[in-house]
Every structure is written in C-alpha cells, then in structure tokens.
Coordinates of C-alpha atoms and ligand atoms in Angstrom, one line a residue:
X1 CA 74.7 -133.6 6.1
X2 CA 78.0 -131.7 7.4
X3 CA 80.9 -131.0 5.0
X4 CA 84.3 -130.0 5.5
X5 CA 86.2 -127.0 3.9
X6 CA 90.0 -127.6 3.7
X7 CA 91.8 -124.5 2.3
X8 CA 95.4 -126.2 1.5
X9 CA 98.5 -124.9 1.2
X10 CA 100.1 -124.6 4.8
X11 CA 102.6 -126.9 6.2
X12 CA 101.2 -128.4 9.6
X13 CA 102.7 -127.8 13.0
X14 CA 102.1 -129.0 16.5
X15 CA 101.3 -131.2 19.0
X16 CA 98.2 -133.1 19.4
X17 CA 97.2 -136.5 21.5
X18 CA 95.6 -139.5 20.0
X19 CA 92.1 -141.0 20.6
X20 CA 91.6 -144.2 21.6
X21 CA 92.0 -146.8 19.0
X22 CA 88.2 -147.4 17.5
X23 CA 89.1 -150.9 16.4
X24 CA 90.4 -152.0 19.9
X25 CA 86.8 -150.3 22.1
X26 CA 84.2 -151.8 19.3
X27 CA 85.4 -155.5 20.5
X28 CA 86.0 -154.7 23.6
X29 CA 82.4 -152.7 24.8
X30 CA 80.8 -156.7 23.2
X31 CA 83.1 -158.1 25.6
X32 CA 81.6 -156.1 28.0
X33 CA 78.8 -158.7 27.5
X34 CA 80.5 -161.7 28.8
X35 CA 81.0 -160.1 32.7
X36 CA 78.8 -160.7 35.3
X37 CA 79.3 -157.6 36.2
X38 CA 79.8 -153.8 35.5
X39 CA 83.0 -152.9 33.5
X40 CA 84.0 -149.7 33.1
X41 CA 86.5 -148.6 29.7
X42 CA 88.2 -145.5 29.5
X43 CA 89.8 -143.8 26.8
X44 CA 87.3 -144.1 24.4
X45 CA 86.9 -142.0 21.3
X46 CA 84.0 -140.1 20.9
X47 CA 83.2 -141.1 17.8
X48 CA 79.9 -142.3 15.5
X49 CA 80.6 -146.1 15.6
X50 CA 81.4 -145.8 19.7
X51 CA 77.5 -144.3 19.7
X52 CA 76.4 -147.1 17.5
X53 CA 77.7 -149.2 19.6
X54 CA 76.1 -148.6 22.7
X55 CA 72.4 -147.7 21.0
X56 CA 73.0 -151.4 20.0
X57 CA 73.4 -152.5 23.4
X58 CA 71.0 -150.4 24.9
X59 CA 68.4 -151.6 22.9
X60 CA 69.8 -155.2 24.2
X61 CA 68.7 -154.1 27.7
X62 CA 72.4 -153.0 29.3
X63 CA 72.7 -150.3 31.0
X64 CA 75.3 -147.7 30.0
X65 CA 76.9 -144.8 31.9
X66 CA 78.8 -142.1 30.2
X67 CA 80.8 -139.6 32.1
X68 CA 82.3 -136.2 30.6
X69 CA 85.4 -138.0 30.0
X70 CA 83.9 -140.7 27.9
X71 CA 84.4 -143.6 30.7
X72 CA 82.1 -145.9 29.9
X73 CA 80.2 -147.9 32.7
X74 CA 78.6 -151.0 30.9
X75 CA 76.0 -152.9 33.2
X76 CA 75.1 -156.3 31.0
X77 CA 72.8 -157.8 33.9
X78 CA 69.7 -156.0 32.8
X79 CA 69.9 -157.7 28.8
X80 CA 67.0 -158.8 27.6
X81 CA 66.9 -159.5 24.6
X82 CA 69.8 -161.0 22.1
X83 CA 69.2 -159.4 18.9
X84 CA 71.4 -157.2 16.8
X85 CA 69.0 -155.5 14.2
X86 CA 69.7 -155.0 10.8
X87 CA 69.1 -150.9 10.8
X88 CA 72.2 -150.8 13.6
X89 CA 73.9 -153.7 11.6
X90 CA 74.1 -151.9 8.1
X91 CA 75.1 -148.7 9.4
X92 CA 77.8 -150.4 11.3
X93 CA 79.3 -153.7 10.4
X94 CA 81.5 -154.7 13.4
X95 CA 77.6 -154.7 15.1
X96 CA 78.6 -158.5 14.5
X97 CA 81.2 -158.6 17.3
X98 CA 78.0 -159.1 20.0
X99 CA 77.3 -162.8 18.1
X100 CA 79.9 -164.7 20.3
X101 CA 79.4 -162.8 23.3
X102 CA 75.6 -163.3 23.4
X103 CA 76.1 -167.3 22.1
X104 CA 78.6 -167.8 24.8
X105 CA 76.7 -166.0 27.5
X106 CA 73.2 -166.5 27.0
X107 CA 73.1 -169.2 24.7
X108 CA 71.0 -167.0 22.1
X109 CA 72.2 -164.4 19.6
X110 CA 70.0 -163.3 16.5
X111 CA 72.4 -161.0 14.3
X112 CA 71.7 -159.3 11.3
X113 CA 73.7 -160.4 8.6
X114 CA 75.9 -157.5 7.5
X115 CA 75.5 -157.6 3.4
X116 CA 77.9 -155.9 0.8
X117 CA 80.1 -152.7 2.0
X118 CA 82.2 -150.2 -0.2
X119 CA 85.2 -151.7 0.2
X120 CA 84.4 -155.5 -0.9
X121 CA 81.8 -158.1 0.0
X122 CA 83.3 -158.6 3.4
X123 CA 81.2 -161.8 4.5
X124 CA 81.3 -163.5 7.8
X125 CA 81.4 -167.3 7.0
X126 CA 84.6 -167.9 9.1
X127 CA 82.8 -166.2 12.0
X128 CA 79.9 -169.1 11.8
X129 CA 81.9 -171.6 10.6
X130 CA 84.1 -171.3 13.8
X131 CA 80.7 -170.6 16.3
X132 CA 79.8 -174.0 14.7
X133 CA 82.9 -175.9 15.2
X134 CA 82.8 -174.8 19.0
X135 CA 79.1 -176.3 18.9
X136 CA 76.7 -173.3 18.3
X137 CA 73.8 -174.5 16.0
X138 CA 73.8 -171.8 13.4
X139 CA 70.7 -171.1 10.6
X140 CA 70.4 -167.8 8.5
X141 CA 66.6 -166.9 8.4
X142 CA 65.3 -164.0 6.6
X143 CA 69.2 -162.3 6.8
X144 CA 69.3 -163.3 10.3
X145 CA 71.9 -165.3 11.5
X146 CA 70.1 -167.1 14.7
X147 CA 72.9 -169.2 16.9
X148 CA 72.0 -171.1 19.5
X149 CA 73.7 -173.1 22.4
X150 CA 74.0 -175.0 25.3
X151 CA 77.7 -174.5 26.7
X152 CA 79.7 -174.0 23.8
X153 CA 82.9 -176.6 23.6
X154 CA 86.6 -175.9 22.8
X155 CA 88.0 -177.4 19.9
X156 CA 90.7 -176.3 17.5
X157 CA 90.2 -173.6 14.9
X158 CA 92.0 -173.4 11.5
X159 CA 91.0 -169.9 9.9
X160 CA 91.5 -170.6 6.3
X161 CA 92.5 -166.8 6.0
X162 CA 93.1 -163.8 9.0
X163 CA 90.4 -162.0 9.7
X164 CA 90.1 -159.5 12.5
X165 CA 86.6 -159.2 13.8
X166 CA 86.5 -163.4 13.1
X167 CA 89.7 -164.3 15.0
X168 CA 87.5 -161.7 18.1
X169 CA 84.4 -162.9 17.8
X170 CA 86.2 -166.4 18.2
X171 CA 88.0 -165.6 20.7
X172 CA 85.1 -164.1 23.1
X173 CA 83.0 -166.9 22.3
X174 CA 86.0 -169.5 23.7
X175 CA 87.2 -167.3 26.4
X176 CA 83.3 -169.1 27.9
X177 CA 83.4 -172.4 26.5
X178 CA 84.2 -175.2 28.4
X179 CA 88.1 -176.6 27.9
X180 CA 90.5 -174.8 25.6
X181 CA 90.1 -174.0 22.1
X182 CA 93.1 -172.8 20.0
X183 CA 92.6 -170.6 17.1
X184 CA 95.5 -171.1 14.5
X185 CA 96.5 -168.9 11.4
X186 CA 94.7 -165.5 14.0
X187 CA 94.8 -162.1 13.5
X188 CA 97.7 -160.5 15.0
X189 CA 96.5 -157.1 15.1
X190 CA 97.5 -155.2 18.1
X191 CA 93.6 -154.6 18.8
X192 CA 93.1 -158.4 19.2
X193 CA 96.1 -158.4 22.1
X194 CA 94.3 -155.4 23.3
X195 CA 91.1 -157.6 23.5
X196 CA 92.5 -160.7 25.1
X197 CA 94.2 -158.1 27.7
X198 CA 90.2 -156.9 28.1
X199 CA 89.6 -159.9 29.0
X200 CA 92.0 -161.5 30.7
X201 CA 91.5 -158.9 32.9
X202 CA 87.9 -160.1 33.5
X203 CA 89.4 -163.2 34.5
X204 CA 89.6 -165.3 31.3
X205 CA 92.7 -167.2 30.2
X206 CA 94.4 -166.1 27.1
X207 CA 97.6 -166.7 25.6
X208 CA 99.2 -166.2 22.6
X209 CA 97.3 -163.3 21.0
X210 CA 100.0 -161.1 18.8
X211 CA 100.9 -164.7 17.3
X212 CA 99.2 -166.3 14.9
X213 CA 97.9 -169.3 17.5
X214 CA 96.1 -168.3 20.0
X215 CA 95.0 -170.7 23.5
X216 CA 92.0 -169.8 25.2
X217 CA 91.2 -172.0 28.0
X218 CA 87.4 -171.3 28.9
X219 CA 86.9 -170.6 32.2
X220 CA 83.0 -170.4 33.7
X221 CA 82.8 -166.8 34.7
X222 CA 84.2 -163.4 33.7
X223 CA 84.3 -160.5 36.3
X224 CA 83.8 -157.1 36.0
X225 CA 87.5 -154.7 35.3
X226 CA 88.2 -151.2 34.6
X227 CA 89.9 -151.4 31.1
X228 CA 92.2 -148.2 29.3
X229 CA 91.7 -149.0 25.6
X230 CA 94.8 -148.4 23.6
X231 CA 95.7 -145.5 21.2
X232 CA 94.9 -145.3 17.7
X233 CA 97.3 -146.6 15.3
X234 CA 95.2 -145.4 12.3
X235 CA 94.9 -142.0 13.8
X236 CA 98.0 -141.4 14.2
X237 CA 99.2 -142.5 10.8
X238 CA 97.0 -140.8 9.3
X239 CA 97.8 -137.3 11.2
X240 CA 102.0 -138.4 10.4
X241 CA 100.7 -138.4 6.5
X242 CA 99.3 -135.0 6.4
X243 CA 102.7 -133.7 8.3
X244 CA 104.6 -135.6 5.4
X245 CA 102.5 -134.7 2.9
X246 CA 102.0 -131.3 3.4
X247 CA 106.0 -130.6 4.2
X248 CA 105.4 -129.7 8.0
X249 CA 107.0 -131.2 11.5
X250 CA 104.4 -132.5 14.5
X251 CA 104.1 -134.6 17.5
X252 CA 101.8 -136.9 18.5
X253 CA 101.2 -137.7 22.2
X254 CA 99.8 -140.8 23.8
X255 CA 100.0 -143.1 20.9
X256 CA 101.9 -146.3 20.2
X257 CA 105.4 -146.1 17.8
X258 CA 105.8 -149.8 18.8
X259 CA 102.9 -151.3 16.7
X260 CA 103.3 -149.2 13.5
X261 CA 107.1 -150.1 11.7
X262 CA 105.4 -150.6 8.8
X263 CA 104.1 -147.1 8.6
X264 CA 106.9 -145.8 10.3
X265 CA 108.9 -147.6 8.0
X266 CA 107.1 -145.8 4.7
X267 CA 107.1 -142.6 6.1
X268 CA 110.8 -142.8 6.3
X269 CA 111.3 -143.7 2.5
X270 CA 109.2 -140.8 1.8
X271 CA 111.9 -138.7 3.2
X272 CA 110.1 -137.6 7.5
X273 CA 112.9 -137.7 10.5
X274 CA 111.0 -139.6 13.0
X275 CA 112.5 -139.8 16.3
X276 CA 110.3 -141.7 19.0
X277 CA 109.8 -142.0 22.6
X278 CA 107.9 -144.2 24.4
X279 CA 104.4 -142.8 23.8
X280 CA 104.9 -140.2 21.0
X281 CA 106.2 -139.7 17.7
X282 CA 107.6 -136.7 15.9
X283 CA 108.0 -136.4 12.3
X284 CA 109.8 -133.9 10.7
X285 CA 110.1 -133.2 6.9
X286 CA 111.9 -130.7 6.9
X287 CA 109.9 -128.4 4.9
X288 CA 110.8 -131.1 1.8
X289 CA 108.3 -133.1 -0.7
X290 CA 107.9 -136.1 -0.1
X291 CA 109.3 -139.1 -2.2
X292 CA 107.1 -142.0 -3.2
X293 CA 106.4 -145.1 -1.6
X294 CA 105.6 -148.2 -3.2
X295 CA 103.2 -150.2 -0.4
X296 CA 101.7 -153.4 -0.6
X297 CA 99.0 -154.0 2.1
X298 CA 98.6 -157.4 4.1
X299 CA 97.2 -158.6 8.1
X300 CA 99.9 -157.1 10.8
X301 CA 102.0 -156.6 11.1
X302 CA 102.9 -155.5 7.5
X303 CA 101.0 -152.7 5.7
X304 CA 98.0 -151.9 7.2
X305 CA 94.5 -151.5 4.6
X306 CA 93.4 -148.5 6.6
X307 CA 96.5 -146.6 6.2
X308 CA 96.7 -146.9 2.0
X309 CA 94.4 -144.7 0.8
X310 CA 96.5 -142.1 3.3
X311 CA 99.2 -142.8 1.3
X312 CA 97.9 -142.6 -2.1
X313 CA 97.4 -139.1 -1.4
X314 CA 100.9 -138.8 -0.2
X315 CA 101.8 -140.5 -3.4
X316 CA 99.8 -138.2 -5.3
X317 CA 101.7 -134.8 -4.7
X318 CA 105.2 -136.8 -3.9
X319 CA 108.3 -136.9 -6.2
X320 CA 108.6 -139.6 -8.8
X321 CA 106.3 -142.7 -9.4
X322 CA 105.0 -145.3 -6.3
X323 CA 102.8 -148.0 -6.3
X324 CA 99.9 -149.1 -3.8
X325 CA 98.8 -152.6 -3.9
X326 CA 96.0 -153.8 -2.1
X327 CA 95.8 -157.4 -0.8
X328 CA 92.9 -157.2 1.8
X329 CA 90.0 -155.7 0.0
X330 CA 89.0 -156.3 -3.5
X331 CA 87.3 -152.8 -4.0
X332 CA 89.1 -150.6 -2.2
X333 CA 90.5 -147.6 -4.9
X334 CA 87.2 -145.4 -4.4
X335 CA 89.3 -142.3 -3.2
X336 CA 91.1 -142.8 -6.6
X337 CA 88.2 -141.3 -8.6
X338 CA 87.8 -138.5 -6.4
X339 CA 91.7 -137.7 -6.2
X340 CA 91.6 -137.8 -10.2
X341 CA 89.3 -134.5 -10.2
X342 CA 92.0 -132.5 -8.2
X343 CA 94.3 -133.4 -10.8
X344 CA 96.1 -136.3 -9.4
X345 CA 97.9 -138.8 -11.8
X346 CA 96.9 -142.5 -10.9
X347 CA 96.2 -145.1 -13.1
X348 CA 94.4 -148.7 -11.3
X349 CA 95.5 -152.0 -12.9
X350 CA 94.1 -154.5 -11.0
X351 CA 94.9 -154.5 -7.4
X352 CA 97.5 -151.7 -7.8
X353 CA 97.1 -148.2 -7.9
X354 CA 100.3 -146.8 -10.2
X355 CA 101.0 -143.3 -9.1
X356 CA 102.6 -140.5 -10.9
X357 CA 103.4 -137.6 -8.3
X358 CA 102.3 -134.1 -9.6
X359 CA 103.7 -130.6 -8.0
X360 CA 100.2 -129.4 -7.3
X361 CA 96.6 -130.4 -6.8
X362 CA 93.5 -128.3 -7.3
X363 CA 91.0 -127.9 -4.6
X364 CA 87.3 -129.2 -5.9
X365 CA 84.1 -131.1 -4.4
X366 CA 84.8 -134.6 -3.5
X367 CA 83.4 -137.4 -1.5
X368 CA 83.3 -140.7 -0.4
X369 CA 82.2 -143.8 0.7
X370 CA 84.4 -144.8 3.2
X371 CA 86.0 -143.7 6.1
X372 CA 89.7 -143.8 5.4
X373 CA 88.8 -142.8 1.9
X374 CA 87.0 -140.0 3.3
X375 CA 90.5 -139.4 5.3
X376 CA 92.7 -139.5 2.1
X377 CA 90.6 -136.7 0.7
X378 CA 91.0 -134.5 3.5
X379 CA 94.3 -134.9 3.4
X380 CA 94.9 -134.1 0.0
X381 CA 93.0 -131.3 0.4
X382 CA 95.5 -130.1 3.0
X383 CA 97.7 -129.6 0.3
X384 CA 95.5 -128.8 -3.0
X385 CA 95.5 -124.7 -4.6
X386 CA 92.2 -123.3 -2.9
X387 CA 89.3 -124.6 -2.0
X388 CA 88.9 -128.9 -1.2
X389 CA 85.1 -129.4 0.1
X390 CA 84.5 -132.8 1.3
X391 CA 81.0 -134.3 1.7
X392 CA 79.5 -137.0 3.0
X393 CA 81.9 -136.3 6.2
X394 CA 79.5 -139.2 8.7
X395 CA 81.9 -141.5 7.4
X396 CA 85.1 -139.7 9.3
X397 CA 82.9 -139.1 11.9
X398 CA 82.7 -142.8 12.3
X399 CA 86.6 -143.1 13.0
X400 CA 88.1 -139.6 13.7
X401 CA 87.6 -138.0 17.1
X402 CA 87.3 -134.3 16.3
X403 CA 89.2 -134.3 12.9
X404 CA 88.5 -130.6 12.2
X405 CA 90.0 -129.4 15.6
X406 CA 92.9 -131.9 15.8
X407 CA 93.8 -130.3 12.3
X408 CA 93.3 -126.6 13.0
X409 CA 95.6 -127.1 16.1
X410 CA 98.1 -128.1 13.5
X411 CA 97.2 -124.8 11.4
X412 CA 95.1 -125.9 8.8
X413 CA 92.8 -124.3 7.3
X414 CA 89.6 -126.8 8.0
X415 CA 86.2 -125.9 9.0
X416 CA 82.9 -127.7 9.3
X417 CA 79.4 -126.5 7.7
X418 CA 76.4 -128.0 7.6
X419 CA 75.3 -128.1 3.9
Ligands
EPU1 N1 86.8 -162.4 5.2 C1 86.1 -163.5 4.7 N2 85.3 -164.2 5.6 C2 85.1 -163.9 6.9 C3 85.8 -162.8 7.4 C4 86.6 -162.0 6.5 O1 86.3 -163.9 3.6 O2 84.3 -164.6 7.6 C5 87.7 -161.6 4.4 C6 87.2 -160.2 4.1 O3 86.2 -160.1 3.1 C7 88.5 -159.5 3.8 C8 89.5 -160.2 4.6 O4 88.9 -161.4 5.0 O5 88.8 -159.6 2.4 C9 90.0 -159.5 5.9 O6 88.8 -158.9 6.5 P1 88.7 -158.9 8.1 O7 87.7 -159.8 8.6 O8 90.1 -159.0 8.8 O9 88.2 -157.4 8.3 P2 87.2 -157.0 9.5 O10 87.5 -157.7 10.7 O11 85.8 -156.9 9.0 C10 88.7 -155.1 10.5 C11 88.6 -153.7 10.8 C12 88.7 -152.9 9.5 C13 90.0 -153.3 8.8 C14 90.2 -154.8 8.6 C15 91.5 -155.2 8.1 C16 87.3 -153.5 12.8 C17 86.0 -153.2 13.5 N3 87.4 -153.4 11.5 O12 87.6 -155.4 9.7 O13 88.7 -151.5 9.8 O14 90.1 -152.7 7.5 O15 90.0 -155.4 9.9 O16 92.5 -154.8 8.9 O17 88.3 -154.0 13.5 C18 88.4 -149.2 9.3 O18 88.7 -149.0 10.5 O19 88.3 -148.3 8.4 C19 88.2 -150.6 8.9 C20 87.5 -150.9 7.7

C-alpha cells in the first residue's frame, strides 16, 4: 500500500485545473443504464471509485470504452445480468446508485446491501422505502436487497430527511416510471442538478432539481447523449484550504465559484482575498495565518460534510479558537485523533470539535479511514515542522485525481512511495 511524504513548511503557489466532480460521474455512469443507447461522458476524473464503477458495470455485461482523455463510451445493451455484488459494494458504497436504474429498466436489480462505513451507519431505507412507494416489490435476502418490477408508477415522495444518493437513485428510477412522481424535501446538491441535466439530456423530463421538490414526469425511453460532467466542488475547496492554511496565493481553473458560498464564505473569515471569475477562483492570503472559523455542516447549500475535516486542519494551525460541528454524520471526527499526534489542540464534545489554533504542528505517521479525512491530513502536513507520512493513501485515491502532482505544481513538498 502507497504512502505519501509531505515535507511542510512552504506556502503554495500556482495554478492548477480541477477534475471532474466524483460525486456528479458516480450517478451519472448508473444513468448510463437507463439509455437505449451508447452515452458517452467526458470530463471524468481518473480516480479509484470511477474504476470501481465501471468493473461494476462490466461485470453487469456493458460494454465500456475509455479513451486517453477519460471519455467514457458506456454501451448498456449487452447487460446481462442485474446484480451489484457485495465485494464491489463494500469497497464502494455509492455501488447502490445502479438499484433504480436496473428496477426501472429491466425490472430486476439484486444489490448488495452496503453495511456500516467510517463515517456513520449510513443505511439506505429511504432509497427502498421510495423504490417501494413507486411500486417495486423489495425483500433483503441474505444482505441482498432483490427489487423487482413491472413498470414502476409515479407517485409522490416525502423524504423524511435529504439524502443525496436517495433523492438520485429516486430520481433515475422516476425519470422511467409511468406518470410523474415528485420527490419533496430532495437534495439540492449541485451533483443532483448535474444528474437531472444527464438525463434530461437523454430525453427525460425533469424539473426542479436545485430545489427541494423535484417533478419528474416519466417518459418511456431515454436516448443516448454525450454529457461534460461538472467540476469538483470538493476538490477545489480542499486545494483553497491548503493555500489558506499554509499562507500562500493560487488559482484554480475550470471549477465552479457559483456552487461553493459557503466555503467561499469561510475561507473569507479566515482572512483569503478571493476574487472570482466565471470558471476560476483565486485566493490569496497574503502570506498571513489564518483566523478560525466556526462551521456547522448541513445538505446544500450550507456547509458541506466533505469540506470539514479540511477545515479542522485549517483550524488547527489558525489564530484563536473555532468550532466544527457536524450535523450529517454521527462519526465523522476520525482525522481528530490523528491531528492530535502532530500536536494539534482539539477537544470533541459531542458533535463539535472545539479547536484551539497552535503556531506549529509536528510532522509524524498518520492515517485514515476516510477520504476527506485522509485529505485533512495531508493538508496539515503541508504545514507541520518535517516529515508528515500518510498511509493508507487508497482512500484519496478514491476522490483526488493525481493529488501528489496537483500539489507539487503548487510547490509542495509531496511524494508518493510504495511502503
Ligand atoms: N440516510 C438515512 N437513510 C437513507 C439515506 C441516508 O438515514 O436511506 C442518512 C445518512 O446516514 C446520513 C444522512 O442521511 O446521516 C445524509 O446522507 P446522504 O444519503 O445524503 O449521503 P450519501 O448520499 O450516502 C453523498 C456523498 C457523500 C457526502 C454525502 C453528504 C456521493 C456518492 N456521496 O453520500 O460523499 O458526504 O452525500 O453530502 O454522492 C465523499 O465524497 O467523501 C462522500 C462521503
């Protein structure tokens, strides 16, 4: 298993251009499975998950064509089977995102159920419980969840809280039913509009996504498109945090200022000049520490989850105390732990981490079991006294195309060894 060496201490500098957003092509490549026909998706990351992704189709029977820019040619006429095994399924959660395509479509979906995760017990009963209400007969048999249908039927779904991945699955699944269905209290996540646009442009009829109610009138067919998948919010939050934290000025091309205020918003209050343009950002901190923040994640668009362990390293080395509570996850703190042994100040009461900036933290061997997690560590090694080694680096892998090289264009000190 890889590892990453971060020797901190210099402020970053640059430009770099951001991946495509691996929340909006995981959906969107099990959408691919509604078309009756070949859809092709650019601008997709290379990244772990992205691979998972398509060994779980593959094994479905599509066919797949990669080019050397990462287009993506997805063929779903040669499927053959429905099933989403648990060995893909536990290595990869959003694996679930193929059970309302393949219900819709073929009538037949047998999906692994996900189990436990590091960041809380994540289970998928609203994703059944609305299959179900749009007439999908649903049993779990030994940790399979087997759905089966006819045509499925529109009919009016009341999440009883957002959920992402539930508010897609849902939608895919209507976007083939007959009549409309309207999903109320949805995610409004920009990677659900970025979805809905996916298919839309296969022909379905969507309206409303980016609001909390969404109408999808089922239509009986979906074509095949050529889809750009959108830019990375998470990425390029997380690459404005190690400019902030580490006191340095960079700009990010092709990404997307208008769907992160909230971060933008934080980043401010920790003291960056941001100015913006249409598709890039550039944060400047003038060679200053950073102040802290006091963050409370919730759904879009206010905080995001996947941007707070980020800032707990920010906290770490800022001026003064800030707080980070977290309202999505119930066991998200792991990076805590690991931030603790370089010497950071954080106490966890609760749901809030309470953070007591220090000057300096001290490179040592940390890792962890999440992706963002993962992130926050390698950006507080950016800024720790010596050495910051980093294992268990296939989570980041999962999320962040070519971390070590985006980073050493910005002159860190970062390199990749195999341990
Ligand atoms: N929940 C339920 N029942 C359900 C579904 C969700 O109780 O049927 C709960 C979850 O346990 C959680 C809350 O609802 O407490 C919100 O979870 P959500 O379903 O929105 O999360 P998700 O769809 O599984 C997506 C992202 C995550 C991101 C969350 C929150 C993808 C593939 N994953 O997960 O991304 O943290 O939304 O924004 O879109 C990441 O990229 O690192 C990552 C974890």
């Amino acid at each position: 298993m890889d590892k990453l060496i971060i020797s901190g201490g210099a402020p970053l500098g640059g430009e770099i251009r951001i991946s495509g957003a691996k929340n909006a092509v995981l959906p969107i490549l099990a959408a691919a499975l509604l078309a009756d026909d070949t859809v092709t998706i650019a601008n997709v990351p290379h990244l772990h998950d992205v691979t998972t992704s398509m060994e779980l189709l593959g094994r479905m029977g599509v066919g797949l064509v990669v080019d050397e820019k990462m287009n993506i040619e997805v063929d779903p006429r040669t499927i053959s089977t429905f099933e989403a095994p648990y060995e893909l399924v536990k290595t990869m959660r959003a694996s679930i995102l193929v059970l309302g395509p393949l219900v819709a479509r073929y009538g037949a979906a047998d999906v692994s159920l996900p189990g436990g995760c590091a960041i809380g017990s994540r289970p998928v009963n609203l994703h059944v419980k609305g299959l179900q209400a749009l007439g999908a007969d649903i049993s779990v048999e030994q940790g399979y969840i087997k759905a089966r249908a006819k045509r499925l039927v529109g009919n009016r779904l009341v999440m009883d809280m957002v959920t992402v991945t539930g508010t897609e699955n849902l939608m895919m699944a209507a976007a083939l039913a007959s009549g409309e269905s309207i999903i109320e209290n949805a995610a409004r996540e920009p990677e659900v509009v970025d979805l809905a646009n996916f298919i839309n442009q296969m022909g379905g009829k969507i309206e409303g996504a980016g609001t909390d109610t969404i109408y999808v009138q089922g239509v009986e067919n979906l074509h095949g498109t050529e889809y750009r998948v959108m830019p990375d919010r998470i990425e390029s939050g997380t690459y404005l945090v190690a400019a902030a934290i580490s006191g340095g000025r960079i700009k990010l091309k092709n990404t997307r200022p208008d769907i992160m205020d909230a971060v933008l918003q934080s980043l401010r209050e920790a003291g960056a000049i941001i100015t913006l343009g249409d598709d890039w950002i550039e944060l400047d901190m003038e060679g200053r520490r950073p102040r802290s923040v006091d963050i409370r994640t919730a759904p879009y668009p206010a905080f995001p989850t996947d941007m707070q362990a980020q800032f707990t390293a920010l906290n770490a080395v800022a001026e003064g105390v800030g707080t980070i509570t977290e309202t999505v996850f119930e066991n998200r703190f792991m990076h805590v732990h690991e931030m603790q042994r370089m010497g950071a100040d954080v106490r966890v009461e609760g749901n809030t981490a309470i953070i007591r900036g220090v000057k300096r933290l001290t490179g040592a061997p940390v890792m962890a079991t999440d992706l963002r997690a993962s992130a926050s560590l390698v950006l507080a090694g950016l800024v720790a006294e010596g050495d910051t080694v980093v294992d268990r680096i296939y989570h980041i892998d999962r999320g962040y195309e070519c971390i070590e090289e985006k980073l050493a264009q910005l002159g860190a000190k970062i390199r990749r060894v195999p341990s």
